Short mmCIF file of C-alpha atoms in Angstrom, two decimals:
data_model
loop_
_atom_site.label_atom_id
_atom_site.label_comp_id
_atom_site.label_asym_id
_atom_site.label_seq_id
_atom_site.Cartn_x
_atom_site.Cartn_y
_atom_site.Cartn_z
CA UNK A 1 -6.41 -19.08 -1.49
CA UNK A 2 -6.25 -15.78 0.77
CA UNK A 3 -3.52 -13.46 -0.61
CA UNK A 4 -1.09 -11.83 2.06
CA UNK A 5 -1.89 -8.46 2.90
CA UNK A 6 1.17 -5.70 3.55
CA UNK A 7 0.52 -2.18 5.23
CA UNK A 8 3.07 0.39 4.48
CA UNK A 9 2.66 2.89 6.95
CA UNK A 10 4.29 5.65 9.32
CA UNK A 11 3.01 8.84 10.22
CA UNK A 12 5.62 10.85 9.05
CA UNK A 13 5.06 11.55 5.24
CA UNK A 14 7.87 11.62 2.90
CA UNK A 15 9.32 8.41 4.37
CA UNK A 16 8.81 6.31 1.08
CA UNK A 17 5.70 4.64 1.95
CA UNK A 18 4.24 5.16 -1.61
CA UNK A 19 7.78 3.86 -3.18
CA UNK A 20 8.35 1.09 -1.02
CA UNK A 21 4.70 0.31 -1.61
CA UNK A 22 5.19 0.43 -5.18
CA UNK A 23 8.43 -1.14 -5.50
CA UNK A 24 7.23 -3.84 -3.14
CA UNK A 25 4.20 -4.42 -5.61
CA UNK A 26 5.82 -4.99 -8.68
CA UNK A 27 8.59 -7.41 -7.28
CA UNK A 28 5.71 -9.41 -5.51
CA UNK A 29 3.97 -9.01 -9.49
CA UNK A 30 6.68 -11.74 -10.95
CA UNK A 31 5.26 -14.41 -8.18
CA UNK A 32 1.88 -13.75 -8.49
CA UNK A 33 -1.06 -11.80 -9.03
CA UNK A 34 -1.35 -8.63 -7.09
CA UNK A 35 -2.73 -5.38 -6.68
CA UNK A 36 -2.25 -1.96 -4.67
CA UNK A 37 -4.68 -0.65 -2.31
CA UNK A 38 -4.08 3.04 -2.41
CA UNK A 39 -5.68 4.56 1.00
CA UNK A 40 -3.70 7.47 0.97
CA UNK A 41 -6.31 10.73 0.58
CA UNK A 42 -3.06 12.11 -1.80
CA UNK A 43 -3.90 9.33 -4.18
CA UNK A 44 -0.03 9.09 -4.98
CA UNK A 45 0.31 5.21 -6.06
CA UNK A 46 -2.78 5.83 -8.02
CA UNK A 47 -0.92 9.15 -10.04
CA UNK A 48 2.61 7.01 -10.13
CA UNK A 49 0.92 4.09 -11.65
CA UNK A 50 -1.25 6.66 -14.57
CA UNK A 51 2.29 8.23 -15.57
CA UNK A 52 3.31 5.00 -17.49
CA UNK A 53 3.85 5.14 -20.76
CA UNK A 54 0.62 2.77 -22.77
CA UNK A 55 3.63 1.06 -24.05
CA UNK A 56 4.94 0.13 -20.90
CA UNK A 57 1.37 0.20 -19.00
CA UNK A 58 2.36 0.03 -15.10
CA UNK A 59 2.15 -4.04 -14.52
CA UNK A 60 0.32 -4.02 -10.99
CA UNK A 61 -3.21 -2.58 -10.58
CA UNK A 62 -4.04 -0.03 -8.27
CA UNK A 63 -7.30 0.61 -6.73
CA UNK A 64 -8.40 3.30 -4.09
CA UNK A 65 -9.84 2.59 -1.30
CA UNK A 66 -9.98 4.16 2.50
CA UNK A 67 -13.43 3.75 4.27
CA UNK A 68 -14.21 0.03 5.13
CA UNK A 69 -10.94 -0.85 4.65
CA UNK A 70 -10.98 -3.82 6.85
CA UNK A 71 -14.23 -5.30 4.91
CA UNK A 72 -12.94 -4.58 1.30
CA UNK A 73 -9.92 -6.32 2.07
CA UNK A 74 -11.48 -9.22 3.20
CA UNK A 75 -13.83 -9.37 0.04
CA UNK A 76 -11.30 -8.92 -2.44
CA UNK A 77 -8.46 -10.87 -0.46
CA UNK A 78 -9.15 -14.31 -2.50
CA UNK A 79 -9.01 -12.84 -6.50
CA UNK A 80 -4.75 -11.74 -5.81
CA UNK A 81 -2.08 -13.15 -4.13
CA UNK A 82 -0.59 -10.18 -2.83
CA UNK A 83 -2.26 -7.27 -1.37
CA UNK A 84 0.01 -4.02 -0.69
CA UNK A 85 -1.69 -1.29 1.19
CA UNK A 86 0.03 2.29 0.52
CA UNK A 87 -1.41 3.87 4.10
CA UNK A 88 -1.61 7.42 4.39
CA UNK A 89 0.73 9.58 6.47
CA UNK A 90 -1.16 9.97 9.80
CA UNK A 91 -2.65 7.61 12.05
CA UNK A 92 -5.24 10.02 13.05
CA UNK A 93 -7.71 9.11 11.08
CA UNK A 94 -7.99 4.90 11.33
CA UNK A 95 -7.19 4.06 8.01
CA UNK A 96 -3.64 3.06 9.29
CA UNK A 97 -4.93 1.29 12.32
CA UNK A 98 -7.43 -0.57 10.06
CA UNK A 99 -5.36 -2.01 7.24
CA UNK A 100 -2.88 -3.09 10.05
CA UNK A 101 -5.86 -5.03 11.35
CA UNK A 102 -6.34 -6.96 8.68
CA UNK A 103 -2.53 -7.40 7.74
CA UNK A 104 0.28 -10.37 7.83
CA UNK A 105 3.23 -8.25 7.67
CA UNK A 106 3.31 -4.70 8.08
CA UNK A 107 6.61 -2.28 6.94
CA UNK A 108 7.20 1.22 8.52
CA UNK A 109 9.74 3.11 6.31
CA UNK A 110 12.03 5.46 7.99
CA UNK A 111 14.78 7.69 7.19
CA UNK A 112 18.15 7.94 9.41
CA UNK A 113 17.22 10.66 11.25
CA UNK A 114 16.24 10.89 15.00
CA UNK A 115 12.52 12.80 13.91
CA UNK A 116 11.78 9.88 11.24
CA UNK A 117 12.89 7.21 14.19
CA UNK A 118 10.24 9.12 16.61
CA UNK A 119 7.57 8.97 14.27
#
């Protein structure tokens, strides 16, 4: 079974990409497997998920990835259900453009305010 793939992305950062990314994750967890595909250079879904206490170990896994996007996705697609891909904040390098490619659904956070509606 191919999972679904979701792109957070805008090219504004500070929008909430990395939380709604995260957030997004761990709801989608409790319906089946899933993992996060941090291409942001920043790495921040990758930090987030390492400041969980080993008690309370973060419950989705989160990999980094951001050259061959397109072709990773595609091999790992079948092993999750859900695949949520925290994109980083420009679209001047591809990355965006190339998880979008290989997306269902794709979510562009934005903030109330007429430079976050621009970008």
């Amino acid at each position: 079974m191919l999972s679904q793939v979701f792109s957070i992305a805008n090219q504004k950062g500070g929008t909430g990409k990395t939380t709604l990314s995260m957030n997004l994750a761990v709801g989608l967890s409790k319906r089946g497997r899933t993992l996060i595909i941090d291409a942001d250079p920043q790495g921040s879904a990758g930090q987030w998920a390492g400041l969980s206490p080993d008690e309370r170990p973060f419950p989705v896994s989160v990999i980094a990835i951001s050259s061959n996007l397109p072709r990773e996705i595609k091999r790992i697609r079948e092993d999750y259900q859900y695949l949520v891909v925290d994109c980083p904040p420009t679209l001047e390098t591809g990355v965006a453009q190339k998880a979008m490619s290989v997306s269902d659904k794709v979510l562009i956070p934005i903030l109330p305010s007429p430079v976050d509606l621009w970008a």
